[in-house]
Coordinates of C-alpha atoms and ligand atoms in Angstrom, one line a residue:
M1 CA 159.5 -34.1 159.7
D2 CA 157.9 -34.2 163.2
Q3 CA 158.8 -37.5 164.7
L4 CA 161.0 -40.5 163.9
S5 CA 161.6 -43.5 166.1
I6 CA 164.8 -45.6 165.9
S7 CA 162.9 -48.4 164.2
E8 CA 161.4 -45.9 161.7
L9 CA 164.9 -44.7 160.8
N10 CA 165.2 -47.9 158.8
K11 CA 162.1 -47.2 156.8
V12 CA 162.6 -43.6 155.7
D13 CA 165.0 -42.3 153.1
L14 CA 166.8 -39.6 155.0
F15 CA 169.1 -38.0 152.4
P16 CA 166.3 -36.6 150.1
I17 CA 164.7 -35.1 153.2
V18 CA 167.9 -33.4 154.3
Q19 CA 168.5 -32.2 150.8
Q20 CA 165.0 -30.8 150.5
V21 CA 165.2 -28.8 153.8
F22 CA 168.7 -27.7 152.8
D23 CA 167.7 -26.4 149.4
K24 CA 164.7 -24.5 150.8
A25 CA 166.7 -23.0 153.6
F26 CA 169.5 -22.0 151.2
K27 CA 167.0 -20.3 148.8
E28 CA 165.3 -18.5 151.7
E29 CA 168.8 -17.3 152.9
K30 CA 168.4 -19.0 156.3
L31 CA 171.9 -20.5 155.9
I32 CA 175.2 -18.6 156.0
Y33 CA 176.7 -20.5 153.0
N34 CA 178.5 -19.7 149.8
E35 CA 179.2 -22.7 147.7
S36 CA 182.9 -22.5 146.8
D37 CA 184.8 -24.6 144.4
S38 CA 188.1 -23.0 145.2
F39 CA 190.4 -25.3 147.3
E40 CA 193.9 -26.6 147.2
I41 CA 195.1 -30.1 147.5
L42 CA 198.4 -30.5 149.4
E43 CA 200.5 -33.6 149.9
D44 CA 202.5 -33.7 153.1
G45 CA 204.4 -36.9 153.7
N46 CA 202.1 -39.8 152.7
L47 CA 198.9 -37.8 153.6
K48 CA 196.7 -35.7 151.4
F49 CA 195.0 -32.5 152.6
K50 CA 192.3 -30.3 151.2
I51 CA 192.6 -26.7 152.2
E52 CA 189.4 -24.6 151.6
I53 CA 188.3 -21.2 152.5
V54 CA 184.8 -21.3 154.1
G55 CA 183.4 -17.7 154.5
G56 CA 180.8 -18.7 157.0
L57 CA 183.5 -19.7 159.5
S58 CA 184.1 -16.1 160.5
K59 CA 180.4 -15.7 161.3
R60 CA 180.0 -18.8 163.4
P61 CA 179.1 -17.9 167.0
S62 CA 181.1 -19.5 169.7
N63 CA 179.6 -20.5 173.0
R64 CA 182.0 -22.3 175.2
P65 CA 182.1 -22.4 178.9
Q66 CA 185.8 -22.0 178.9
E67 CA 188.3 -20.7 176.4
P68 CA 190.9 -23.2 175.1
G69 CA 194.4 -22.8 176.4
I70 CA 193.2 -22.0 180.0
K71 CA 194.8 -24.9 181.7
T72 CA 193.1 -24.8 185.1
N73 CA 192.8 -28.1 186.8
I74 CA 189.1 -27.5 187.5
P75 CA 187.4 -25.6 184.7
R76 CA 185.1 -22.9 185.8
P77 CA 182.3 -22.7 183.2
R78 CA 181.0 -19.3 182.2
K79 CA 177.5 -18.7 183.6
D80 CA 175.9 -17.3 180.4
V81 CA 176.5 -20.4 178.3
H82 CA 172.8 -21.5 178.5
A83 CA 171.4 -18.2 177.5
A84 CA 173.3 -18.2 174.2
D85 CA 172.6 -21.9 173.4
P86 CA 171.4 -22.0 169.7
F87 CA 170.3 -25.6 169.9
M88 CA 167.7 -25.3 172.6
I89 CA 165.1 -23.6 170.3
P90 CA 166.4 -24.3 166.8
E91 CA 165.1 -22.3 163.8
P92 CA 162.1 -24.2 162.3
E93 CA 163.5 -23.6 158.8
L94 CA 166.6 -25.5 159.7
T95 CA 164.9 -28.4 161.4
V96 CA 165.1 -31.8 159.5
V97 CA 163.6 -34.0 162.2
E98 CA 162.0 -32.4 165.3
C99 CA 162.1 -35.5 167.4
L100 CA 164.4 -38.4 166.6
A101 CA 164.5 -41.5 168.9
D102 CA 162.7 -39.5 171.6
E103 CA 165.8 -37.5 172.7
Y104 CA 167.3 -35.9 169.7
R105 CA 166.7 -33.4 166.8
L106 CA 168.3 -33.3 163.4
I107 CA 169.0 -29.8 162.3
L108 CA 170.9 -28.2 159.5
N109 CA 174.2 -26.6 160.4
K110 CA 173.4 -22.9 159.9
Y111 CA 177.0 -22.2 158.9
P112 CA 177.7 -25.4 156.9
N113 CA 181.0 -26.5 155.6
T114 CA 179.3 -28.2 152.6
S115 CA 175.8 -28.6 151.3
N116 CA 173.7 -31.0 153.4
H117 CA 175.9 -30.7 156.5
F118 CA 173.6 -31.3 159.5
L119 CA 173.7 -32.0 163.2
L120 CA 172.2 -34.3 165.7
V121 CA 171.5 -32.4 168.9
T122 CA 170.0 -33.4 172.2
R123 CA 166.5 -32.0 172.8
E124 CA 167.4 -31.2 176.4
F125 CA 170.6 -29.5 177.4
V126 CA 173.4 -32.0 177.8
K127 CA 177.1 -31.0 178.1
Q128 CA 179.3 -31.5 175.0
D129 CA 181.9 -32.9 177.4
S130 CA 179.8 -35.8 178.4
L131 CA 180.4 -39.3 176.9
L132 CA 178.5 -40.4 173.9
T133 CA 175.8 -43.0 175.0
P134 CA 175.4 -46.4 173.3
K135 CA 172.1 -45.1 172.0
E136 CA 173.8 -42.1 170.4
L137 CA 176.4 -44.2 168.8
A138 CA 173.8 -46.6 167.4
T139 CA 171.7 -43.6 166.1
M140 CA 174.9 -42.2 164.5
Y141 CA 175.7 -45.5 162.8
F142 CA 172.1 -46.2 161.5
T143 CA 171.9 -42.6 160.2
L144 CA 175.2 -43.1 158.3
Q145 CA 173.8 -46.4 156.9
N146 CA 170.6 -44.7 155.8
L147 CA 172.4 -41.8 154.2
G148 CA 174.8 -44.2 152.5
R149 CA 172.0 -45.3 150.1
H150 CA 172.8 -42.0 148.3
E151 CA 175.9 -40.3 149.7
N152 CA 179.1 -41.5 151.5
Y153 CA 178.7 -39.6 154.8
F154 CA 180.8 -39.6 158.0
T155 CA 180.0 -38.4 161.5
F156 CA 182.1 -36.6 164.0
F157 CA 182.1 -35.5 167.6
N158 CA 184.4 -32.8 169.2
S159 CA 184.5 -33.1 172.9
G160 CA 186.6 -31.3 175.6
S161 CA 187.8 -27.7 175.7
E162 CA 190.8 -28.4 173.4
S163 CA 188.8 -30.4 170.8
G164 CA 188.0 -27.3 168.7
Y165 CA 184.3 -27.2 169.4
S166 CA 182.3 -24.0 169.4
Q167 CA 179.1 -25.1 171.1
Y168 CA 178.7 -26.6 174.5
H169 CA 175.2 -28.1 173.9
K170 CA 175.7 -31.8 173.0
H171 CA 175.9 -32.3 169.2
V172 CA 177.4 -34.6 166.7
Q173 CA 177.8 -33.7 163.0
F174 CA 177.1 -35.4 159.7
M175 CA 178.9 -34.4 156.5
P176 CA 179.4 -36.0 153.0
F177 CA 182.9 -37.3 152.9
P178 CA 185.0 -34.9 150.8
K179 CA 185.3 -36.5 147.3
E180 CA 189.0 -35.4 147.0
L181 CA 189.9 -37.3 150.2
Q182 CA 188.2 -40.6 149.6
N183 CA 190.3 -43.6 150.6
I184 CA 192.3 -42.0 153.4
F185 CA 194.9 -44.0 155.4
V186 CA 192.2 -45.2 157.8
D187 CA 190.4 -47.0 155.0
D188 CA 193.7 -48.7 154.2
L189 CA 194.2 -49.6 157.9
V190 CA 190.9 -51.4 158.2
R191 CA 190.8 -53.0 154.7
G192 CA 190.3 -56.8 155.2
E193 CA 190.1 -56.5 159.0
E194 CA 187.4 -58.1 161.0
F195 CA 185.8 -56.3 163.9
Y196 CA 187.6 -57.0 167.2
L197 CA 187.9 -55.5 170.6
P198 CA 191.5 -55.3 172.0
K199 CA 192.0 -57.1 175.3
D200 CA 193.7 -55.4 178.3
T201 CA 196.9 -57.4 178.1
R202 CA 199.9 -55.8 176.6
S203 CA 200.6 -58.8 174.5
S204 CA 197.2 -58.9 172.8
R205 CA 196.3 -57.1 169.6
Q206 CA 195.7 -53.4 170.2
C207 CA 194.0 -50.7 168.2
L208 CA 195.1 -50.1 164.6
N209 CA 197.6 -47.3 164.1
D210 CA 199.5 -46.2 161.0
P211 CA 203.1 -45.5 161.9
N212 CA 203.4 -43.1 159.0
C213 CA 200.7 -40.9 160.3
P214 CA 202.3 -38.0 162.2
Y215 CA 199.6 -37.6 164.9
Q216 CA 198.4 -40.0 167.6
H217 CA 195.3 -41.9 166.5
Y218 CA 193.5 -45.1 167.5
V219 CA 191.3 -47.0 165.0
L220 CA 189.0 -50.0 165.2
P221 CA 187.3 -51.6 162.2
L222 CA 183.5 -51.8 162.4
P223 CA 181.4 -54.8 161.2
K224 CA 178.3 -54.4 159.1
I225 CA 175.8 -54.1 161.9
P226 CA 172.3 -55.3 161.1
F227 CA 169.4 -52.9 162.0
E228 CA 169.3 -54.2 165.6
L229 CA 169.5 -51.5 168.3
E230 CA 170.8 -53.7 171.1
E231 CA 173.5 -55.2 168.9
A232 CA 174.6 -51.8 167.6
E233 CA 174.6 -50.3 171.1
E234 CA 176.8 -53.2 172.5
Q235 CA 179.3 -53.3 169.7
L236 CA 179.7 -49.5 169.2
G237 CA 179.5 -48.8 173.0
M238 CA 182.4 -51.3 173.6
A239 CA 184.5 -50.0 170.7
Y240 CA 184.0 -46.4 172.0
M241 CA 185.0 -47.4 175.5
V242 CA 188.2 -49.1 174.2
L243 CA 189.1 -45.9 172.3
F244 CA 188.2 -43.5 175.1
R245 CA 190.4 -45.5 177.5
K246 CA 193.3 -45.0 175.0
V247 CA 192.7 -41.2 175.2
L248 CA 192.8 -41.4 179.0
N249 CA 196.1 -43.3 178.9
C250 CA 197.5 -40.8 176.4
F251 CA 196.7 -37.9 178.8
K252 CA 198.0 -39.9 181.8
Y253 CA 201.4 -40.6 180.2
L254 CA 201.9 -37.7 177.8
N255 CA 200.1 -34.7 179.2
S256 CA 200.1 -35.2 183.0
T257 CA 199.9 -31.4 183.7
N258 CA 196.2 -31.4 183.2
P259 CA 194.7 -34.8 183.7
F260 CA 191.2 -33.5 184.4
D261 CA 190.7 -31.9 181.0
V262 CA 190.5 -34.6 178.5
S263 CA 189.8 -33.5 174.9
Y264 CA 189.4 -35.6 171.8
N265 CA 187.8 -35.9 168.3
L266 CA 185.8 -39.0 167.4
L267 CA 185.1 -39.8 163.7
M268 CA 183.1 -42.7 162.3
T269 CA 182.1 -44.1 159.0
T270 CA 180.2 -47.4 158.6
K271 CA 183.6 -49.1 158.2
W272 CA 185.7 -47.6 161.0
I273 CA 185.7 -45.6 164.2
M274 CA 188.8 -43.4 165.1
I275 CA 189.7 -41.3 168.1
I276 CA 192.3 -38.5 168.2
P277 CA 193.4 -37.2 171.6
R278 CA 193.7 -33.4 171.6
R279 CA 196.1 -31.2 173.6
N280 CA 195.4 -27.9 171.9
A281 CA 192.5 -26.4 170.0
K282 CA 194.7 -24.2 167.9
F283 CA 198.3 -23.8 166.8
D284 CA 199.1 -20.1 166.3
K285 CA 195.8 -18.9 164.7
V286 CA 195.0 -22.3 163.1
W287 CA 192.0 -23.9 164.9
T288 CA 191.3 -27.5 164.1
N289 CA 188.4 -29.8 165.0
A290 CA 187.9 -33.4 163.9
L291 CA 187.9 -32.5 160.2
A292 CA 191.6 -31.7 159.9
F293 CA 192.4 -35.2 161.1
I294 CA 190.9 -36.7 157.9
G295 CA 192.7 -34.1 155.9
L296 CA 190.1 -31.3 155.6
F297 CA 191.5 -27.9 156.6
L298 CA 188.9 -25.2 156.6
A299 CA 190.2 -21.6 156.8
K300 CA 188.2 -18.5 157.4
D301 CA 190.4 -16.4 155.2
T302 CA 193.6 -16.2 153.1
E303 CA 195.7 -15.4 156.2
I304 CA 194.8 -18.7 157.8
Q305 CA 195.1 -20.5 154.5
G306 CA 198.7 -19.1 154.3
L307 CA 199.5 -20.1 157.8
I308 CA 198.4 -23.7 157.2
K309 CA 200.7 -24.0 154.2
E310 CA 203.6 -22.2 156.0
Y311 CA 203.6 -24.5 159.0
G312 CA 202.4 -27.6 157.1
P313 CA 199.4 -29.7 158.0
S314 CA 201.4 -32.4 159.7
T315 CA 203.1 -30.0 162.2
I316 CA 199.7 -28.4 163.0
L317 CA 198.1 -31.8 163.6
Q318 CA 201.0 -32.9 165.9
E319 CA 200.8 -29.7 167.9
N320 CA 197.0 -29.8 168.2
G321 CA 197.0 -33.5 168.7
F322 CA 200.0 -35.5 170.0
P323 CA 202.9 -36.9 168.0
N324 CA 202.2 -40.5 167.0
N325 CA 203.8 -42.9 169.5
G326 CA 201.9 -45.9 168.3
D327 CA 199.9 -47.5 171.1
V328 CA 200.8 -45.8 174.4
L329 CA 201.0 -48.8 176.7
G330 CA 201.7 -48.3 180.4
D331 CA 201.4 -50.7 183.3
E332 CA 198.7 -52.6 185.1
N333 CA 197.3 -49.3 186.3
D334 CA 196.2 -48.3 182.8
Y335 CA 192.7 -47.4 182.2
Ligands
AMP1 P1 181.3 -27.3 166.9 O1 182.1 -26.1 166.4 O2 182.0 -28.6 166.7 O3 180.9 -27.1 168.3 O4 180.0 -27.4 166.0 C1 178.9 -26.6 166.3 C2 178.3 -26.3 164.9 O5 177.1 -25.6 165.2 C3 179.1 -25.3 164.1 O6 179.6 -26.0 162.9 C4 178.2 -24.2 163.7 O7 178.3 -23.8 162.4 C5 176.8 -24.7 164.1 N1 175.9 -23.7 164.5 C6 176.1 -22.6 165.3 N2 175.0 -21.9 165.5 C7 174.0 -22.6 164.9 C8 172.6 -22.5 164.8 N3 171.9 -21.4 165.3 N4 171.8 -23.4 164.1 C9 172.5 -24.5 163.6 N5 173.8 -24.7 163.6 C10 174.5 -23.8 164.3

Protein backbone atom coordinates (compact mmCIF):
# COMPACT_ATOMS: atom_id res chain seq x y z
CA MET A 1 0.00 0.00 0.00
CA ASP A 2 1.36 3.42 -0.97
CA GLN A 3 -0.21 5.88 1.37
CA LEU A 4 -2.39 5.92 4.47
CA SER A 5 -3.35 9.02 6.43
CA ILE A 6 -4.23 8.82 10.13
CA SER A 7 -7.93 9.23 9.35
CA GLU A 8 -7.77 6.46 6.73
CA LEU A 9 -6.25 4.16 9.36
CA ASN A 10 -9.77 3.84 10.73
CA LYS A 11 -11.19 2.78 7.37
CA VAL A 12 -8.78 0.08 6.20
CA ASP A 13 -8.50 -3.42 7.62
CA LEU A 14 -4.80 -3.66 8.41
CA PHE A 15 -4.29 -7.25 9.53
CA PRO A 16 -5.16 -8.96 6.20
CA ILE A 17 -2.80 -6.51 4.45
CA VAL A 18 0.06 -7.38 6.83
CA GLN A 19 -0.73 -11.07 6.44
CA GLN A 20 -0.73 -10.89 2.65
CA VAL A 21 2.65 -9.12 2.49
CA PHE A 22 4.06 -11.54 5.09
CA ASP A 23 2.88 -14.68 3.28
CA LYS A 24 4.26 -13.47 -0.04
CA ALA A 25 7.61 -12.38 1.43
CA PHE A 26 7.89 -15.71 3.28
CA LYS A 27 7.19 -17.69 0.11
CA GLU A 28 9.73 -15.65 -1.83
CA GLU A 29 12.31 -16.20 0.96
CA LYS A 30 12.67 -12.50 1.72
CA LEU A 31 12.30 -13.22 5.44
CA ILE A 32 14.76 -15.03 7.70
CA TYR A 33 12.16 -17.08 9.49
CA ASN A 34 11.54 -20.71 10.42
CA GLU A 35 8.22 -21.24 12.06
CA SER A 36 8.93 -23.20 15.21
CA ASP A 37 6.52 -24.82 17.60
CA SER A 38 9.18 -25.88 20.04
CA PHE A 39 9.13 -23.84 23.18
CA GLU A 40 9.09 -24.37 26.91
CA ILE A 41 6.82 -22.85 29.49
CA LEU A 42 8.49 -22.09 32.80
CA GLU A 43 6.87 -20.91 36.01
CA ASP A 44 9.06 -18.74 38.22
CA GLY A 45 7.37 -17.37 41.32
CA ASN A 46 3.92 -16.22 40.23
CA LEU A 47 5.08 -15.43 36.69
CA LYS A 48 4.87 -17.50 33.55
CA PHE A 49 7.59 -17.51 30.89
CA LYS A 50 7.79 -18.86 27.37
CA ILE A 51 11.32 -19.77 26.29
CA GLU A 52 11.71 -20.22 22.56
CA ILE A 53 14.62 -20.67 20.19
CA VAL A 54 14.39 -18.27 17.25
CA GLY A 55 17.01 -19.17 14.64
CA GLY A 56 16.82 -15.78 12.88
CA LEU A 57 18.16 -14.07 16.02
CA SER A 58 21.74 -15.05 15.29
CA LYS A 59 21.45 -13.51 11.80
CA ARG A 60 19.96 -10.21 12.95
CA PRO A 61 22.33 -7.34 12.16
CA SER A 62 23.19 -4.92 14.91
CA ASN A 63 23.73 -1.27 14.23
CA ARG A 64 24.11 0.65 17.47
CA PRO A 65 26.09 3.82 17.97
CA GLN A 66 27.47 2.49 21.24
CA GLU A 67 27.84 -1.00 22.64
CA PRO A 68 25.91 -1.75 25.82
CA GLY A 69 27.98 -1.88 28.98
CA ILE A 70 30.15 1.11 28.01
CA LYS A 71 29.31 3.41 30.85
CA THR A 72 30.72 6.68 29.64
CA ASN A 73 28.88 9.74 30.83
CA ILE A 74 28.69 11.19 27.34
CA PRO A 75 28.19 8.47 24.74
CA ARG A 76 30.30 8.84 21.61
CA PRO A 77 28.27 7.47 18.71
CA ARG A 78 30.03 5.43 16.08
CA LYS A 79 30.24 7.35 12.81
CA ASP A 80 29.18 4.60 10.43
CA VAL A 81 25.76 4.07 11.99
CA HIS A 82 23.94 5.88 9.16
CA ALA A 83 25.63 3.94 6.39
CA ALA A 84 24.41 0.61 7.79
CA ASP A 85 20.84 1.80 8.52
CA PRO A 86 18.42 -0.86 7.11
CA PHE A 87 15.31 1.30 7.58
CA MET A 88 16.34 4.21 5.35
CA ILE A 89 15.64 2.34 2.11
CA PRO A 90 13.60 -0.69 3.13
CA GLU A 91 13.16 -3.68 0.85
CA PRO A 92 9.99 -3.22 -1.30
CA GLU A 93 8.94 -6.82 -0.66
CA LEU A 94 8.85 -6.09 3.08
CA THR A 95 6.95 -2.83 2.82
CA VAL A 96 3.37 -2.93 4.12
CA VAL A 97 2.58 0.81 3.97
CA GLU A 98 5.06 3.09 2.21
CA CYS A 99 3.79 6.29 3.83
CA LEU A 100 1.71 6.25 7.01
CA ALA A 101 0.57 9.54 8.57
CA ASP A 102 3.12 11.43 6.38
CA GLU A 103 6.12 10.52 8.54
CA TYR A 104 6.21 6.73 8.92
CA ARG A 105 6.47 3.43 7.09
CA LEU A 106 5.14 0.05 8.11
CA ILE A 107 7.57 -2.70 7.18
CA LEU A 108 7.82 -6.37 8.01
CA ASN A 109 10.52 -7.39 10.44
CA LYS A 110 13.00 -9.20 8.19
CA TYR A 111 14.03 -11.48 11.10
CA PRO A 112 10.60 -11.92 12.72
CA ASN A 113 9.98 -13.52 16.08
CA THR A 114 6.56 -14.71 14.91
CA SER A 115 4.52 -14.48 11.73
CA ASN A 116 3.09 -11.02 11.00
CA HIS A 117 5.67 -9.25 13.18
CA PHE A 118 6.14 -5.75 11.76
CA LEU A 119 7.69 -2.37 12.50
CA LEU A 120 6.69 1.26 12.31
CA VAL A 121 9.81 3.21 11.27
CA THR A 122 10.31 6.90 10.66
CA ARG A 123 10.77 7.80 6.98
CA GLU A 124 13.55 10.21 7.85
CA PHE A 125 16.35 9.24 10.22
CA VAL A 126 15.43 9.94 13.86
CA LYS A 127 17.45 8.57 16.81
CA GLN A 128 15.98 5.59 18.63
CA ASP A 129 16.91 7.35 21.87
CA SER A 130 14.55 10.26 21.20
CA LEU A 131 11.21 10.38 23.02
CA LEU A 132 8.09 9.01 21.38
CA THR A 133 5.92 11.86 20.11
CA PRO A 134 2.18 12.12 20.92
CA LYS A 135 1.50 11.43 17.24
CA GLU A 136 3.58 8.24 17.37
CA LEU A 137 1.77 7.07 20.50
CA ALA A 138 -1.63 7.77 18.91
CA THR A 139 -0.59 5.97 15.70
CA MET A 140 0.57 2.99 17.77
CA TYR A 141 -2.72 2.90 19.67
CA PHE A 142 -4.94 3.20 16.57
CA THR A 143 -2.87 0.55 14.79
CA LEU A 144 -3.41 -1.82 17.74
CA GLN A 145 -7.13 -1.04 17.73
CA ASN A 146 -7.32 -1.77 14.01
CA LEU A 147 -5.37 -5.05 14.24
CA GLY A 148 -7.52 -6.05 17.23
CA ARG A 149 -10.44 -6.74 14.89
CA HIS A 150 -8.54 -9.94 14.02
CA GLU A 151 -5.61 -10.48 16.39
CA ASN A 152 -4.65 -9.45 19.88
CA TYR A 153 -1.45 -7.43 19.18
CA PHE A 154 0.84 -5.43 21.43
CA THR A 155 3.42 -2.82 20.55
CA PHE A 156 6.84 -2.14 22.10
CA PHE A 157 9.67 0.36 22.00
CA ASN A 158 13.24 -0.28 23.18
CA SER A 159 15.10 2.96 23.85
CA GLY A 160 18.54 3.72 25.30
CA SER A 161 21.80 1.82 24.95
CA GLU A 162 20.90 -0.74 27.67
CA SER A 163 17.36 -1.37 26.40
CA GLY A 164 18.39 -4.30 24.22
CA TYR A 165 17.79 -2.62 20.87
CA SER A 166 19.78 -3.52 17.78
CA GLN A 167 18.90 -0.63 15.44
CA TYR A 168 19.42 3.08 16.05
CA HIS A 169 16.91 4.36 13.46
CA LYS A 170 13.64 5.08 15.30
CA HIS A 171 11.25 2.14 15.22
CA VAL A 172 8.47 0.60 17.27
CA GLN A 173 7.35 -3.00 16.84
CA PHE A 174 4.01 -4.80 16.60
CA MET A 175 3.60 -8.48 17.45
CA PRO A 176 0.64 -10.77 18.11
CA PHE A 177 0.49 -11.30 21.88
CA PRO A 178 1.86 -14.83 22.56
CA LYS A 179 -1.14 -17.12 23.09
CA GLU A 180 0.56 -18.98 25.96
CA LEU A 181 1.09 -15.72 27.87
CA GLN A 182 -2.39 -14.19 27.65
CA ASN A 183 -3.61 -12.60 30.87
CA ILE A 184 -0.29 -11.65 32.39
CA PHE A 185 0.03 -9.82 35.71
CA VAL A 186 -0.40 -6.44 34.00
CA ASP A 187 -3.88 -7.46 32.81
CA ASP A 188 -4.75 -8.30 36.42
CA LEU A 189 -3.36 -4.97 37.64
CA VAL A 190 -5.57 -2.88 35.35
CA ARG A 191 -8.73 -5.01 35.57
CA GLY A 192 -11.59 -2.76 36.68
CA GLU A 193 -9.33 0.32 36.80
CA GLU A 194 -10.35 3.61 35.16
CA PHE A 195 -7.79 5.73 33.31
CA TYR A 196 -6.08 8.23 35.63
CA LEU A 197 -2.92 10.30 35.70
CA PRO A 198 -1.00 10.29 39.00
CA LYS A 199 -0.47 13.72 40.51
CA ASP A 200 2.95 14.85 41.69
CA THR A 201 2.20 14.67 45.38
CA ARG A 202 3.51 11.69 47.34
CA SER A 203 0.15 11.13 48.97
CA SER A 204 -1.81 10.82 45.74
CA ARG A 205 -2.37 7.61 43.83
CA GLN A 206 0.74 6.63 41.85
CA CYS A 207 1.31 4.21 38.98
CA LEU A 208 0.20 0.60 39.34
CA ASN A 209 2.85 -1.87 40.49
CA ASP A 210 2.58 -5.56 41.35
CA PRO A 211 4.65 -6.19 44.50
CA ASN A 212 5.02 -9.86 43.51
CA CYS A 213 6.73 -8.98 40.25
CA PRO A 214 10.53 -9.16 40.74
CA TYR A 215 11.52 -6.24 38.47
CA GLN A 216 10.73 -2.54 38.61
CA HIS A 217 7.78 -1.62 36.40
CA TYR A 218 5.21 1.16 36.20
CA VAL A 219 1.77 0.65 34.69
CA LEU A 220 -1.18 2.88 33.80
CA PRO A 221 -4.57 1.63 32.65
CA LEU A 222 -5.73 3.02 29.30
CA PRO A 223 -9.26 4.09 28.44
CA LYS A 224 -11.00 3.02 25.25
CA ILE A 225 -9.98 6.02 23.16
CA PRO A 226 -12.34 6.99 20.33
CA PHE A 227 -10.79 7.52 16.89
CA GLU A 228 -9.90 11.13 17.65
CA LEU A 229 -6.28 12.12 17.04
CA GLU A 230 -6.11 15.04 19.47
CA GLU A 231 -7.72 13.11 22.31
CA ALA A 232 -5.43 10.13 21.78
CA GLU A 233 -2.34 12.35 21.59
CA GLU A 234 -3.28 14.13 24.79
CA GLN A 235 -4.12 11.05 26.87
CA LEU A 236 -1.30 8.85 25.65
CA GLY A 237 1.22 11.71 25.64
CA MET A 238 0.43 12.52 29.28
CA ALA A 239 0.51 8.85 30.32
CA TYR A 240 3.90 8.39 28.63
CA MET A 241 5.31 11.51 30.33
CA VAL A 242 4.20 10.24 33.75
CA LEU A 243 5.88 6.89 33.06
CA PHE A 244 9.03 8.43 31.60
CA ARG A 245 9.43 10.62 34.68
CA LYS A 246 9.28 7.47 36.81
CA VAL A 247 12.20 6.10 34.77
CA LEU A 248 14.16 9.33 35.31
CA ASN A 249 13.56 9.10 39.06
CA CYS A 250 14.59 5.49 39.06
CA PHE A 251 17.92 6.39 37.43
CA LYS A 252 18.35 9.36 39.76
CA TYR A 253 17.88 7.30 42.92
CA LEU A 254 19.01 3.82 41.97
CA ASN A 255 21.67 4.24 39.30
CA SER A 256 23.32 7.58 39.94
CA THR A 257 26.62 6.52 38.33
CA ASN A 258 25.30 7.20 34.87
CA PRO A 259 22.43 9.68 34.93
CA PHE A 260 22.89 10.68 31.27
CA ASP A 261 22.22 7.27 29.85
CA VAL A 262 18.58 6.47 30.45
CA SER A 263 17.34 3.18 29.01
CA TYR A 264 13.86 1.69 29.13
CA ASN A 265 11.33 -0.58 27.44
CA LEU A 266 7.81 0.60 26.77
CA LEU A 267 4.99 -1.87 26.08
CA MET A 268 1.39 -1.08 25.20
CA THR A 269 -1.88 -2.89 24.50
CA THR A 270 -5.23 -1.14 24.05
CA LYS A 271 -5.80 -1.70 27.80
CA TRP A 272 -2.52 -0.68 29.41
CA ILE A 273 0.83 1.00 29.00
CA MET A 274 3.90 -0.15 30.97
CA ILE A 275 7.45 1.13 31.29
CA ILE A 276 10.50 -0.82 32.52
CA PRO A 277 13.70 1.05 33.43
CA ARG A 278 16.79 -0.83 32.17
CA ARG A 279 20.29 -0.83 33.64
CA ASN A 280 21.80 -3.65 31.53
CA ALA A 281 21.11 -4.93 28.03
CA LYS A 282 22.36 -8.41 28.98
CA PHE A 283 23.11 -10.64 31.95
CA ASP A 284 25.99 -12.97 31.15
CA LYS A 285 25.12 -13.82 27.51
CA VAL A 286 21.37 -13.38 27.92
CA TRP A 287 20.19 -10.26 26.06
CA THR A 288 16.67 -9.03 26.73
CA ASN A 289 14.53 -6.34 25.18
CA ALA A 290 10.91 -5.45 26.02
CA LEU A 291 9.65 -8.96 25.23
CA ALA A 292 11.17 -10.71 28.23
CA PHE A 293 9.24 -8.37 30.54
CA ILE A 294 5.92 -9.83 29.41
CA GLY A 295 7.44 -13.30 29.78
CA LEU A 296 8.75 -14.00 26.28
CA PHE A 297 12.39 -15.14 26.32
CA LEU A 298 13.86 -15.64 22.87
CA ALA A 299 17.13 -17.53 22.61
CA LYS A 300 19.32 -17.80 19.56
CA ASP A 301 20.45 -21.34 20.44
CA THR A 302 20.34 -24.09 23.07
CA GLU A 303 23.28 -22.57 24.99
CA ILE A 304 21.32 -19.39 25.68
CA GLN A 305 18.16 -21.40 26.40
CA GLY A 306 20.18 -23.35 29.00
CA LEU A 307 21.50 -20.17 30.61
CA ILE A 308 17.99 -18.70 30.91
CA LYS A 309 16.86 -21.79 32.79
CA GLU A 310 20.01 -21.97 34.91
CA TYR A 311 19.82 -18.36 36.16
CA GLY A 312 16.01 -18.25 36.16
CA PRO A 313 14.02 -15.56 34.33
CA SER A 314 13.35 -13.52 37.49
CA THR A 315 17.07 -13.11 38.25
CA ILE A 316 17.83 -12.10 34.67
CA LEU A 317 15.01 -9.54 34.64
CA GLN A 318 16.11 -8.03 37.95
CA GLU A 319 19.69 -7.73 36.70
CA ASN A 320 18.73 -6.32 33.30
CA GLY A 321 16.05 -4.13 34.86
CA PHE A 322 16.01 -3.09 38.52
CA PRO A 323 14.70 -5.06 41.50
CA ASN A 324 11.12 -4.03 42.24
CA ASN A 325 11.02 -1.28 44.87
CA GLY A 326 7.41 -0.29 44.32
CA ASP A 327 7.07 3.34 43.41
CA VAL A 328 10.43 5.07 43.90
CA LEU A 329 9.42 8.33 45.51
CA GLY A 330 12.00 10.93 46.38
CA ASP A 331 11.56 14.54 47.38
CA GLU A 332 10.22 17.76 45.94
CA ASN A 333 13.08 17.71 43.40
CA ASP A 334 11.67 14.61 41.69
CA TYR A 335 11.11 14.81 37.99
P1 LIG B 1 15.51 -3.77 17.95
O1 LIG B 1 16.39 -4.95 18.07
O2 LIG B 1 14.58 -3.55 19.09
O3 LIG B 1 16.30 -2.52 17.64
O4 LIG B 1 14.57 -4.01 16.69
C1 LIG B 1 15.06 -3.90 15.38
C2 LIG B 1 14.41 -4.97 14.55
O5 LIG B 1 14.71 -4.70 13.19
C3 LIG B 1 14.94 -6.36 14.83
O6 LIG B 1 13.89 -7.15 15.38
C4 LIG B 1 15.41 -6.89 13.49
O7 LIG B 1 14.98 -8.20 13.25
C5 LIG B 1 14.76 -5.93 12.50
N1 LIG B 1 15.55 -5.73 11.26
C6 LIG B 1 16.89 -5.71 11.11
N2 LIG B 1 17.22 -5.48 9.82
C7 LIG B 1 16.06 -5.33 9.13
C8 LIG B 1 15.71 -5.07 7.78
N3 LIG B 1 16.66 -4.92 6.84
N4 LIG B 1 14.41 -4.97 7.44
C9 LIG B 1 13.44 -5.14 8.38
N5 LIG B 1 13.70 -5.40 9.67
C10 LIG B 1 14.98 -5.50 10.06
